[in-house]
Structure formats: C-alpha cells, structure tokens
mmCIF file of C-alpha atoms and ligand atoms in Angstrom:
data_model
loop_
_atom_site.group_PDB
_atom_site.id
_atom_site.type_symbol
_atom_site.label_atom_id
_atom_site.label_comp_id
_atom_site.label_asym_id
_atom_site.label_seq_id
_atom_site.Cartn_x
_atom_site.Cartn_y
_atom_site.Cartn_z
ATOM 1 C CA MET A 1 125.852 117.262 52.913
ATOM 2 C CA VAL A 2 127.908 119.906 51.488
ATOM 3 C CA SER A 3 129.166 122.393 53.949
ATOM 4 C CA SER A 4 128.805 126.191 52.443
ATOM 5 C CA ALA A 5 132.529 126.476 52.759
ATOM 6 C CA VAL A 6 132.568 123.976 49.683
ATOM 7 C CA ARG A 7 130.234 125.046 47.786
ATOM 8 C CA ALA A 8 131.637 128.500 48.099
ATOM 9 C CA GLY A 9 134.819 126.691 47.006
ATOM 10 C CA PHE A 10 136.813 127.904 50.152
ATOM 11 C CA LYS A 11 140.816 127.925 48.820
ATOM 12 C CA VAL A 12 142.552 126.204 51.774
ATOM 13 C CA GLY A 13 146.528 125.834 52.357
ATOM 14 C CA ILE A 14 148.342 124.052 54.957
ATOM 15 C CA VAL A 15 151.740 125.475 55.257
ATOM 16 C CA GLY A 16 154.270 122.284 56.396
ATOM 17 C CA GLY A 17 153.034 119.402 54.625
ATOM 18 C CA GLY A 18 154.491 117.048 58.090
ATOM 19 C CA ALA A 19 152.441 115.153 59.866
ATOM 20 C CA VAL A 20 150.053 117.353 61.400
ATOM 21 C CA GLY A 21 149.576 118.603 58.038
ATOM 22 C CA THR A 22 148.854 115.528 56.040
ATOM 23 C CA LEU A 23 146.420 114.590 59.024
ATOM 24 C CA LEU A 24 144.772 117.888 57.929
ATOM 25 C CA ALA A 25 144.720 117.434 54.483
ATOM 26 C CA TYR A 26 143.259 113.921 55.106
ATOM 27 C CA ALA A 27 140.639 115.191 56.804
ATOM 28 C CA LEU A 28 139.457 117.991 54.620
ATOM 29 C CA ASN A 29 139.759 115.680 51.718
ATOM 30 C CA ALA A 30 136.309 113.667 53.680
ATOM 31 C CA SER A 31 135.000 116.604 53.107
ATOM 32 C CA GLY A 32 135.696 117.384 49.511
ATOM 33 C CA VAL A 33 138.084 119.959 50.053
ATOM 34 C CA VAL A 34 141.786 119.623 47.809
ATOM 35 C CA PRO A 35 143.974 121.462 50.197
ATOM 36 C CA TYR A 36 147.017 123.547 48.769
ATOM 37 C CA ILE A 37 149.833 121.778 50.773
ATOM 38 C CA ILE A 38 152.696 124.463 50.657
ATOM 39 C CA TYR A 39 156.423 123.466 51.356
ATOM 40 C CA ARG A 40 159.831 125.799 51.811
ATOM 41 C CA ASP A 41 161.974 123.418 49.222
ATOM 42 C CA ASN A 42 161.415 122.158 46.098
ATOM 43 C CA ASN A 43 163.084 118.602 47.040
ATOM 44 C CA LYS A 44 160.049 117.893 49.162
ATOM 45 C CA LYS A 45 157.269 118.855 46.931
ATOM 46 C CA GLN A 46 158.686 116.905 44.161
ATOM 47 C CA LYS A 47 158.858 113.895 46.074
ATOM 48 C CA ARG A 48 154.992 114.316 46.855
ATOM 49 C CA LEU A 49 154.249 115.339 43.253
ATOM 50 C CA GLU A 50 156.199 111.955 42.227
ATOM 51 C CA LYS A 51 155.419 109.614 44.981
ATOM 52 C CA GLY A 52 152.257 110.749 46.195
ATOM 53 C CA LEU A 53 151.401 111.413 50.198
ATOM 54 C CA LYS A 54 149.620 108.883 52.206
ATOM 55 C CA ILE A 55 147.859 108.691 55.785
ATOM 56 C CA LEU A 56 147.978 104.707 57.451
ATOM 57 C CA ILE A 57 145.055 105.062 59.669
ATOM 58 C CA ARG A 58 145.755 102.388 62.604
ATOM 59 C CA ASP A 59 142.735 100.481 63.915
ATOM 60 C CA VAL A 60 143.723 100.136 67.633
ATOM 61 C CA ALA A 61 141.099 97.004 67.803
ATOM 62 C CA ARG A 62 142.654 95.158 64.869
ATOM 63 C CA GLU A 63 146.092 93.515 64.695
ATOM 64 C CA LEU A 64 148.664 95.225 63.429
ATOM 65 C CA GLY A 65 149.638 95.358 59.988
ATOM 66 C CA SER A 66 145.801 96.026 59.235
ATOM 67 C CA ASP A 67 146.386 99.971 58.857
ATOM 68 C CA LYS A 68 143.705 101.175 55.942
ATOM 69 C CA GLU A 69 145.760 103.156 53.847
ATOM 70 C CA TYR A 70 144.098 106.383 52.438
ATOM 71 C CA ARG A 71 145.920 108.344 49.246
ATOM 72 C CA ILE A 72 146.098 112.117 50.045
ATOM 73 C CA LYS A 73 144.094 114.511 47.744
ATOM 74 C CA ALA A 74 146.410 117.955 47.640
ATOM 75 C CA HIS A 75 148.019 120.180 45.439
ATOM 76 C CA HIS A 76 151.528 120.283 46.554
ATOM 77 C CA VAL A 77 153.238 123.578 46.087
ATOM 78 C CA THR A 78 156.255 125.891 46.788
ATOM 79 C CA TYR A 79 155.175 129.734 48.029
ATOM 80 C CA ASP A 80 155.604 131.034 44.797
ATOM 81 C CA GLU A 81 153.297 128.911 42.896
ATOM 82 C CA LEU A 82 150.446 130.924 44.249
ATOM 83 C CA PRO A 83 148.992 133.882 43.283
ATOM 84 C CA GLU A 84 149.218 137.152 46.351
ATOM 85 C CA LYS A 85 145.642 136.703 48.123
ATOM 86 C CA PHE A 86 144.689 133.593 47.239
ATOM 87 C CA LEU A 87 143.816 131.777 50.466
ATOM 88 C CA ASP A 88 140.769 132.048 52.289
ATOM 89 C CA VAL A 89 141.939 129.834 55.106
ATOM 90 C CA VAL A 90 145.566 128.727 56.091
ATOM 91 C CA PHE A 91 146.463 126.047 58.747
ATOM 92 C CA ILE A 92 150.008 126.789 59.773
ATOM 93 C CA ALA A 93 151.216 123.333 60.593
ATOM 94 C CA THR A 94 155.103 123.821 61.338
ATOM 95 C CA LYS A 95 156.900 123.313 64.879
ATOM 96 C CA ALA A 96 156.648 125.980 67.090
ATOM 97 C CA TYR A 97 159.974 127.033 66.306
ATOM 98 C CA ASP A 98 159.596 127.152 62.217
ATOM 99 C CA PHE A 99 156.482 129.011 62.815
ATOM 100 C CA LYS A 100 157.605 133.006 62.345
ATOM 101 C CA ASP A 101 159.203 132.025 59.034
ATOM 102 C CA ALA A 102 156.148 130.030 58.209
ATOM 103 C CA LEU A 103 153.946 132.972 58.504
ATOM 104 C CA LEU A 104 155.838 135.536 57.608
ATOM 105 C CA SER A 105 156.146 133.645 54.094
ATOM 106 C CA VAL A 106 152.537 132.893 53.720
ATOM 107 C CA LEU A 107 151.234 136.257 54.511
ATOM 108 C CA PRO A 108 151.248 137.447 51.005
ATOM 109 C CA LEU A 109 149.198 134.739 50.068
ATOM 110 C CA LEU A 110 146.559 135.552 52.806
ATOM 111 C CA ASN A 111 143.272 137.495 50.900
ATOM 112 C CA ASP A 112 142.376 140.078 53.572
ATOM 113 C CA SER A 113 139.394 138.278 55.212
ATOM 114 C CA CYS A 114 141.348 134.763 55.469
ATOM 115 C CA ILE A 115 141.546 133.620 58.836
ATOM 116 C CA ALA A 116 145.007 131.688 59.467
ATOM 117 C CA ILE A 117 145.287 128.576 62.372
ATOM 118 C CA SER A 118 147.832 128.213 64.185
ATOM 119 C CA CYS A 119 147.600 124.103 65.118
ATOM 120 C CA GLN A 120 151.042 124.247 67.450
ATOM 121 C CA ASN A 121 151.760 122.636 70.699
ATOM 122 C CA GLY A 122 152.414 125.436 73.669
ATOM 123 C CA LEU A 123 152.667 128.942 73.798
ATOM 124 C CA GLY A 124 153.850 131.701 71.642
ATOM 125 C CA SER A 125 152.645 130.711 68.001
ATOM 126 C CA LEU A 126 148.782 132.236 68.568
ATOM 127 C CA GLU A 127 150.302 135.062 70.048
ATOM 128 C CA TYR A 128 152.322 136.048 67.306
ATOM 129 C CA LEU A 129 149.811 135.105 64.729
ATOM 130 C CA GLU A 130 147.385 137.760 66.868
ATOM 131 C CA ARG A 131 150.272 140.521 66.790
ATOM 132 C CA MET A 132 150.895 140.096 62.745
ATOM 133 C CA LEU A 133 146.883 139.691 61.539
ATOM 134 C CA GLY A 134 144.799 141.326 64.451
ATOM 135 C CA LYS A 135 142.928 139.102 66.925
ATOM 136 C CA GLU A 136 139.704 138.760 64.585
ATOM 137 C CA ARG A 137 141.741 136.879 62.004
ATOM 138 C CA ALA A 138 143.823 134.612 64.395
ATOM 139 C CA ALA A 139 142.468 131.199 65.390
ATOM 140 C CA ALA A 140 144.410 128.379 67.073
ATOM 141 C CA LEU A 141 143.662 124.516 67.046
ATOM 142 C CA ILE A 142 144.120 122.484 70.141
ATOM 143 C CA LEU A 143 144.348 119.292 68.185
ATOM 144 C CA ASN A 144 144.306 116.041 70.675
ATOM 145 C CA ALA A 145 145.482 113.564 67.803
ATOM 146 C CA GLY A 146 148.929 111.221 67.061
ATOM 147 C CA VAL A 147 150.644 111.166 64.233
ATOM 148 C CA TYR A 148 153.861 110.428 63.070
ATOM 149 C CA GLU A 149 155.815 109.836 59.899
ATOM 150 C CA VAL A 150 157.586 106.554 58.483
ATOM 151 C CA ASP A 151 158.969 107.633 55.621
ATOM 152 C CA ASP A 152 159.300 110.696 53.428
ATOM 153 C CA VAL A 153 155.348 110.320 52.145
ATOM 154 C CA THR A 154 153.683 108.262 54.640
ATOM 155 C CA TYR A 155 151.988 108.770 58.177
ATOM 156 C CA VAL A 156 150.164 107.111 60.414
ATOM 157 C CA LEU A 157 147.035 108.122 62.540
ATOM 158 C CA ALA A 158 148.108 106.418 65.491
ATOM 159 C CA GLY A 159 144.830 107.539 67.614
ATOM 160 C CA TYR A 160 142.575 110.770 68.175
ATOM 161 C CA GLY A 161 139.748 112.285 70.207
ATOM 162 C CA ARG A 162 138.131 115.453 70.431
ATOM 163 C CA SER A 163 139.982 118.815 68.985
ATOM 164 C CA TYR A 164 139.106 122.201 69.796
ATOM 165 C CA MET A 165 139.275 125.078 67.480
ATOM 166 C CA GLY A 166 139.082 128.948 69.037
ATOM 167 C CA GLN A 167 139.768 132.623 68.956
ATOM 168 C CA ARG A 168 140.628 135.224 71.407
ATOM 169 C CA CYS A 169 138.158 137.839 70.749
ATOM 170 C CA ARG A 170 135.075 138.585 71.919
ATOM 171 C CA ASP A 171 133.431 137.279 68.705
ATOM 172 C CA ALA A 172 134.208 134.519 66.883
ATOM 173 C CA SER A 173 134.293 134.635 63.230
ATOM 174 C CA PRO A 174 131.459 132.575 61.740
ATOM 175 C CA LYS A 175 134.149 131.509 59.408
ATOM 176 C CA LEU A 176 135.503 129.293 61.977
ATOM 177 C CA GLY A 177 132.292 126.881 62.113
ATOM 178 C CA GLU A 178 132.631 126.696 58.343
ATOM 179 C CA VAL A 179 136.132 125.773 59.131
ATOM 180 C CA ALA A 180 135.274 122.739 61.424
ATOM 181 C CA LYS A 181 132.711 121.689 59.808
ATOM 182 C CA LEU A 182 135.196 120.690 57.044
ATOM 183 C CA LEU A 183 137.291 118.830 60.111
ATOM 184 C CA HIS A 184 134.487 116.990 61.145
ATOM 185 C CA LEU A 185 136.275 113.623 60.750
ATOM 186 C CA LEU A 186 138.248 114.974 63.673
ATOM 187 C CA ASP A 187 135.433 115.637 65.814
ATOM 188 C CA VAL A 188 136.909 119.775 65.684
ATOM 189 C CA ARG A 189 134.480 121.675 68.174
ATOM 190 C CA VAL A 190 134.994 125.743 68.070
ATOM 191 C CA VAL A 191 135.442 126.640 71.693
ATOM 192 C CA LYS A 192 134.506 130.534 72.941
ATOM 193 C CA ASP A 193 137.404 129.933 75.465
ATOM 194 C CA VAL A 194 139.961 128.304 73.454
ATOM 195 C CA GLU A 195 142.597 130.175 76.012
ATOM 196 C CA GLY A 196 141.583 126.938 78.832
ATOM 197 C CA TYR A 197 141.852 124.415 75.760
ATOM 198 C CA ARG A 198 145.062 125.382 75.296
ATOM 199 C CA TRP A 199 146.754 125.720 78.834
ATOM 200 C CA LEU A 200 145.141 122.634 79.426
ATOM 201 C CA LYS A 201 147.029 121.028 76.695
ATOM 202 C CA LEU A 202 150.338 122.986 77.531
ATOM 203 C CA ILE A 203 150.125 121.542 81.129
ATOM 204 C CA VAL A 204 149.420 117.801 80.652
ATOM 205 C CA ASN A 205 152.133 117.892 77.774
ATOM 206 C CA SER A 206 154.558 119.722 80.148
ATOM 207 C CA ALA A 207 154.589 116.514 82.120
ATOM 208 C CA ILE A 208 154.293 113.996 79.818
ATOM 209 C CA ASN A 209 156.834 115.366 76.652
ATOM 210 C CA PRO A 210 159.771 115.878 78.999
ATOM 211 C CA ILE A 211 159.516 112.929 81.870
ATOM 212 C CA THR A 212 159.101 110.224 78.734
ATOM 213 C CA ALA A 213 162.247 112.040 76.871
ATOM 214 C CA ILE A 214 164.398 112.048 79.947
ATOM 215 C CA LEU A 215 163.305 108.345 80.904
ATOM 216 C CA LYS A 216 163.048 107.009 77.479
ATOM 217 C CA ALA A 217 160.081 105.503 78.020
ATOM 218 C CA LYS A 218 156.504 105.270 76.332
ATOM 219 C CA ASN A 219 153.499 107.419 77.854
ATOM 220 C CA SER A 220 152.614 104.552 79.850
ATOM 221 C CA ILE A 221 155.439 105.050 82.133
ATOM 222 C CA ILE A 222 153.311 108.068 83.630
ATOM 223 C CA ILE A 223 150.754 105.597 84.726
ATOM 224 C CA GLU A 224 153.208 102.361 85.826
ATOM 225 C CA ASP A 225 156.187 103.785 87.658
ATOM 226 C CA PRO A 226 154.885 105.524 90.944
ATOM 227 C CA LEU A 227 158.198 107.919 90.748
ATOM 228 C CA ALA A 228 157.365 108.954 87.410
ATOM 229 C CA ALA A 229 153.749 109.423 88.538
ATOM 230 C CA LYS A 230 154.664 111.441 91.256
ATOM 231 C CA LEU A 231 157.007 114.049 88.850
ATOM 232 C CA ALA A 232 154.496 113.905 86.146
ATOM 233 C CA SER A 233 151.413 115.534 89.155
ATOM 234 C CA LYS A 234 154.236 117.639 90.774
ATOM 235 C CA THR A 235 154.895 119.319 87.197
ATOM 236 C CA VAL A 236 150.747 119.276 86.367
ATOM 237 C CA LEU A 237 149.998 120.931 89.646
ATOM 238 C CA GLU A 238 152.874 123.670 88.808
ATOM 239 C CA GLY A 239 151.403 124.988 85.595
ATOM 240 C CA TRP A 240 148.049 125.086 87.300
ATOM 241 C CA LEU A 241 149.265 127.344 89.930
ATOM 242 C CA VAL A 242 150.977 129.667 87.149
ATOM 243 C CA SER A 243 147.768 129.206 84.633
ATOM 244 C CA LYS A 244 145.672 129.974 87.942
ATOM 245 C CA ALA A 245 147.391 133.308 88.778
ATOM 246 C CA ALA A 246 147.526 134.283 85.024
ATOM 247 C CA LYS A 247 143.564 133.927 85.549
ATOM 248 C CA ILE A 248 143.452 131.369 82.717
ATOM 249 C CA ASN A 249 139.877 128.917 83.722
ATOM 250 C CA LEU A 250 140.909 125.608 82.568
ATOM 251 C CA PRO A 251 138.203 123.429 81.662
ATOM 252 C CA ARG A 252 138.612 120.126 83.419
ATOM 253 C CA ASN A 253 140.960 119.426 86.072
ATOM 254 C CA PRO A 254 144.448 118.906 84.624
ATOM 255 C CA LEU A 255 145.440 115.984 87.083
ATOM 256 C CA VAL A 256 142.521 114.015 85.869
ATOM 257 C CA GLU A 257 143.619 115.211 82.490
ATOM 258 C CA LEU A 258 146.691 113.589 82.525
ATOM 259 C CA LEU A 259 145.970 110.288 83.949
ATOM 260 C CA ASN A 260 143.419 110.408 81.094
ATOM 261 C CA VAL A 261 146.155 111.156 78.268
ATOM 262 C CA ALA A 262 148.855 108.984 79.955
ATOM 263 C CA TYR A 263 146.632 105.585 79.848
ATOM 264 C CA HIS A 264 145.154 106.783 76.013
ATOM 265 C CA THR A 265 148.157 107.421 74.502
ATOM 266 C CA ARG A 266 149.872 104.569 76.830
ATOM 267 C CA ASP A 267 151.320 102.876 73.925
ATOM 268 C CA ASN A 268 152.771 106.006 72.139
ATOM 269 C CA TYR A 269 156.534 107.709 72.370
ATOM 270 C CA SER A 270 155.838 111.732 73.340
ATOM 271 C CA SER A 271 156.720 113.614 70.068
ATOM 272 C CA MET A 272 159.796 115.335 72.591
ATOM 273 C CA TYR A 273 161.185 111.705 73.568
ATOM 274 C CA GLN A 274 161.324 110.958 69.701
ATOM 275 C CA ASP A 275 162.742 114.441 68.897
ATOM 276 C CA ILE A 276 165.851 113.696 71.325
ATOM 277 C CA ILE A 277 165.958 110.285 69.849
ATOM 278 C CA LYS A 278 166.229 111.630 66.205
ATOM 279 C CA GLY A 279 168.726 114.227 67.015
ATOM 280 C CA LYS A 280 166.147 117.057 66.400
ATOM 281 C CA ARG A 281 165.035 120.217 68.337
ATOM 282 C CA THR A 282 162.276 119.826 70.798
ATOM 283 C CA GLU A 283 159.494 122.249 71.525
ATOM 284 C CA ILE A 284 160.277 122.988 74.947
ATOM 285 C CA ASP A 285 160.868 126.537 74.707
ATOM 286 C CA TYR A 286 157.483 126.724 74.119
ATOM 287 C CA ILE A 287 155.831 124.609 76.540
ATOM 288 C CA ASN A 288 158.161 124.318 79.706
ATOM 289 C CA ALA A 289 159.792 127.514 79.262
ATOM 290 C CA ALA A 290 157.039 128.972 78.439
ATOM 291 C CA ILE A 291 155.176 128.318 81.944
ATOM 292 C CA VAL A 292 158.250 129.154 83.380
ATOM 293 C CA GLU A 293 158.390 132.430 81.785
ATOM 294 C CA VAL A 294 154.791 133.195 82.608
ATOM 295 C CA GLY A 295 155.533 132.302 85.923
ATOM 296 C CA ARG A 296 157.539 134.701 86.403
ATOM 297 C CA ARG A 297 155.307 137.824 85.173
ATOM 298 C CA VAL A 298 152.686 136.234 87.248
ATOM 299 C CA GLY A 299 154.910 135.840 90.403
ATOM 300 C CA VAL A 300 154.745 132.405 90.967
ATOM 301 C CA ARG A 301 158.570 130.263 90.747
ATOM 302 C CA ALA A 302 158.263 127.437 88.345
ATOM 303 C CA VAL A 303 161.341 125.244 89.630
ATOM 304 C CA ILE A 304 160.538 122.189 88.259
ATOM 305 C CA ASN A 305 159.130 123.122 84.624
ATOM 306 C CA GLN A 306 162.636 125.353 85.073
ATOM 307 C CA VAL A 307 164.654 121.668 86.093
ATOM 308 C CA LEU A 308 162.739 119.628 82.976
ATOM 309 C CA THR A 309 163.879 122.492 80.810
ATOM 310 C CA TYR A 310 167.545 122.556 82.163
ATOM 311 C CA ILE A 311 167.563 118.766 81.480
ATOM 312 C CA ILE A 312 165.924 118.474 77.817
ATOM 313 C CA LYS A 313 167.936 121.622 76.571
ATOM 314 C CA SER A 314 171.367 119.214 77.729
ATOM 315 C CA LEU A 315 169.859 116.443 76.099
ATOM 316 C CA GLU A 316 168.927 117.929 72.867
ATOM 317 C CA ALA A 317 172.512 119.072 72.872
ATOM 318 C CA SER A 318 174.038 116.072 73.381
ATOM 319 C CA SER A 319 171.859 114.301 71.188
ATOM 320 C CA GLN A 320 172.703 116.955 68.287
ATOM 321 C CA SER A 321 176.099 116.463 68.597
ATOM 322 C CA VAL A 322 175.997 112.498 68.300
ATOM 323 C CA ALA A 323 173.245 112.982 65.203
ATOM 324 C CA GLU A 324 175.713 115.436 63.224
ATOM 325 C CA ASP A 325 178.911 112.949 64.102
HETATM 326 N N1 LIG B 401 152.156 115.123 65.195
HETATM 327 C C1 LIG B 401 151.180 115.394 66.106
HETATM 328 O O1 LIG B 401 150.311 114.259 66.637
HETATM 329 C C2 LIG B 401 150.677 116.186 66.602
HETATM 330 C C3 LIG B 401 149.814 116.715 67.718
HETATM 331 C C4 LIG B 401 149.377 117.680 68.004
HETATM 332 C C5 LIG B 401 149.783 118.776 68.172
HETATM 333 N N2 LIG B 401 150.869 118.752 66.983
HETATM 334 C C6 LIG B 401 151.637 120.121 66.985
HETATM 335 O O2 LIG B 401 151.760 120.907 65.925
HETATM 336 C C7 LIG B 401 152.742 120.798 65.145
HETATM 337 C C8 LIG B 401 153.271 120.397 63.948
HETATM 338 O O3 LIG B 401 154.114 119.011 64.496
HETATM 339 P P1 LIG B 401 154.342 117.823 63.244
HETATM 340 O O4 LIG B 401 154.321 116.361 64.429
HETATM 341 O O5 LIG B 401 153.417 117.928 61.898
HETATM 342 O O6 LIG B 401 155.683 118.441 62.751
HETATM 343 P P2 LIG B 401 156.581 117.680 61.378
HETATM 344 O O7 LIG B 401 156.246 116.644 61.082
HETATM 345 O O8 LIG B 401 157.763 118.137 61.843
HETATM 346 O O9 LIG B 401 155.872 118.494 60.172
HETATM 347 C C9 LIG B 401 156.067 120.104 60.398
HETATM 348 C C10 LIG B 401 156.522 120.115 58.912
HETATM 349 O O10 LIG B 401 156.783 121.862 58.664
HETATM 350 C C11 LIG B 401 157.268 122.165 57.588
HETATM 351 N N3 LIG B 401 158.048 123.565 57.829
HETATM 352 C C12 LIG B 401 158.783 124.281 58.762
HETATM 353 N N4 LIG B 401 159.279 125.383 58.369
HETATM 354 C C13 LIG B 401 158.500 125.466 57.144
HETATM 355 C C14 LIG B 401 158.373 126.464 56.348
HETATM 356 N N5 LIG B 401 158.836 127.988 56.948
HETATM 357 N N6 LIG B 401 157.166 126.633 55.193
HETATM 358 C C15 LIG B 401 156.754 125.339 54.909
HETATM 359 N N7 LIG B 401 156.787 124.045 55.603
HETATM 360 C C16 LIG B 401 158.104 124.342 56.781
HETATM 361 C C17 LIG B 401 158.518 120.780 57.774
HETATM 362 O O11 LIG B 401 159.376 120.708 56.735
HETATM 363 P P3 LIG B 401 160.658 120.340 56.530
HETATM 364 O O12 LIG B 401 160.675 119.071 55.796
HETATM 365 O O13 LIG B 401 161.105 121.105 55.020
HETATM 366 O O14 LIG B 401 161.436 120.632 57.757
HETATM 367 C C18 LIG B 401 157.497 119.804 58.081
HETATM 368 O O15 LIG B 401 157.572 118.935 57.016
HETATM 369 C C19 LIG B 401 153.932 121.142 66.598
HETATM 370 O O16 LIG B 401 153.787 122.355 67.006
HETATM 371 C C20 LIG B 401 153.489 119.785 67.022
HETATM 372 O O17 LIG B 401 153.345 120.211 68.755
HETATM 373 C C21 LIG B 401 151.466 117.642 66.752
#
C-alpha cells in the first residue's frame, strides 16, 4: 500500500551519507521514496554518482559471502544544489560531533513544517535540534541496528531490532507517524516517551562501547569474561542511578537490556572499538561524559563513567597520533 507521505510526494533529505544514512535510504527505497543524500564535499558525492551506493544485507543464518546486495536509489547532492525550503523531512545522520555544523548547513533547506530527525547515539544532538527548531519540529530516532562501512560506496547491515522514534513535546507531530511508516522495513515505532528509550540505549552503550574499545574485543566479552561483565554491570548501574535522579523513566531494566544487546551483537565490534582502531574520534563526549555531566547536575557522582571517559580520551589521542604518523 502506498503511504500518504509517498502520495503527498514528501521530499526526504538525509544529511550524511555514511552507514546510517545509507541504511535509511535503503529503508526509504522499500517504501518507494528516493531520498536526497546531502554531502559536505563534492568528492564523496562524485564517487557515489560514478560508482553508485550499495548495502549488503547480512543473513546471519546463512554462510558468509551470501549477503544480499541492494543498490541504493538516491539523489546525491551537495547543500548548494537544493532550493531553499525544499525538504519536508530531514534525517541528520552524522556523528554527534558533526551534528551542529550539519544542522546549520541544512537549515535553509527546511520548509516551515519540516521535521528534523536526529539519529545520533548519546545526548546533545536532540537538545541542540530542539533549541534551533523548537520541540514541535525536532525528533529523535533511536536506531537499533548495526551497519558498517566496507569501502567508499559499500556498507553492510549486520543486523537490526526494533527502533523507536519520538519527540519531547506533549503532542507528537502526525507527520512522525507517516515517517515511521516509510521506515517500516526497520520496524520503527513512534513512542510517547522517547527520552526513556534514548537513555536506555545511552546506558547500555556507556558500558559496551568503552569496555570493548579498551579491551579490544568483540561485544561477546561483556557476557563471556566475568570481570568485563562485572565492570559493564557496574557502569550500567551508575548510569541507571543518574537516570533515576534525573527523573527518566526507562522502558526496560537496563541490566537485562545490557545482556540482551551483548548477546544479540556478540559477533560485532562496537563503533567505539572501530573508531579507536582506525585512529578516529569517538563519541565518548556524548555518551559517558554526558552521563557524568547530567550526574553532576542531579547530584550523582558518576565515577566509573568518568574513568572510562579518561581512558578512552587517552586511547583516542594515542591512536590518532599513530594514524597521523
Ligand atoms: N552505524 C551504526 O550501526 C549506528 C547505529 C545506531 C546509531 N548510530 C549513530 O548514528 C550516527 C551516525 O553514525 P554512522 O555510523 O552513520 O557514521 P558514519 O558512517 O561516519 O557517517 C557519518 C557521515 O556523516 C557525514 N558528515 C559529517 N558532517 C557532515 C556535514 N556537515 N554535512 C554532510 N555530511 C556530513 C560524514 O561524511 P564525511 O565522509 O565527509 O566525513 C559521514 O559520511 C552516530 O551518532 C552513531 O552513533 C550508528
């Protein structure tokens, strides 16, 4: 069935043609939408125009090498190629540390009723989006999926579970429901209390990401190694205490969620591990450091999160200098 968003000819933009941007384009294609992927530089856009963009869908039950390949249909553009007030919906799919620049660049392209959806893990992006656009036009997608880059034009979808989308205002925009329908392939649900889901993912990430990056291990270490498991549980408990003091209602028990996520993603390397290995910046400031900051405001000392932040910052600095040599 063609959704009313497709019938209305929604113009959907995706800022950031990386892993998440490509996955969103794949899901939108399944609903008959050809999105505008917006690049900050011409080189990357040119590569995509010449070679195309594809996603490999990994079927975990089947042998390696049996991935299904899908060629993404998208308009690959830079900011200056779209008219002002062109977009009805925009997903901002950059890393958290690139979010502000990306939003400022795309702002002129949003029409007056355009909803902008932040896809970042951690805290900070949705808050900034709300300040710039108002709560009624700002939404968050809590994406439970694992996608990674193989080369400039190829990504792998390693797996996904149910994702959540919502706003932090009293009445969510009906447009959000339409957008969720467009993403039905990814099992996206619109929820009233998106803050709880955002924090649940934040707390689980605050344990799995830094611990796997420090120990240079797959996510399975969180369930297989007793000391890693203990540290992960204590990290989660600390984040949980901060969330309680901040009056966040988590939709599920975060300790159970930790075990579930670690089990279901046991063969994956976390994004923080991959960033450290590649000498790239991590999102620690938006995850563990953000928990420390909220803790400070609500009177909970988040010592474990602080220590994990220091270690990752130190690893980040040394891996970046090795990458530069
Ligand atoms: N990957 C996953 O499985 C996953 C799952 C859930 C949530 N997330 C979250 O989603 C966010 C995005 O992650 P990702 O894995 O998709 O990162 P990514 O693969 O690094 O993609 C980010 C893209 O944003 C582009 N970009 C940065 N600044 C831009 C700007 N000003 N204008 C246009 N494009 C810009 C980058 O382009 P350049 O090439 O120019 O740098 C890059 O292609 C992160 O916060 C992550 O934590 C990721």
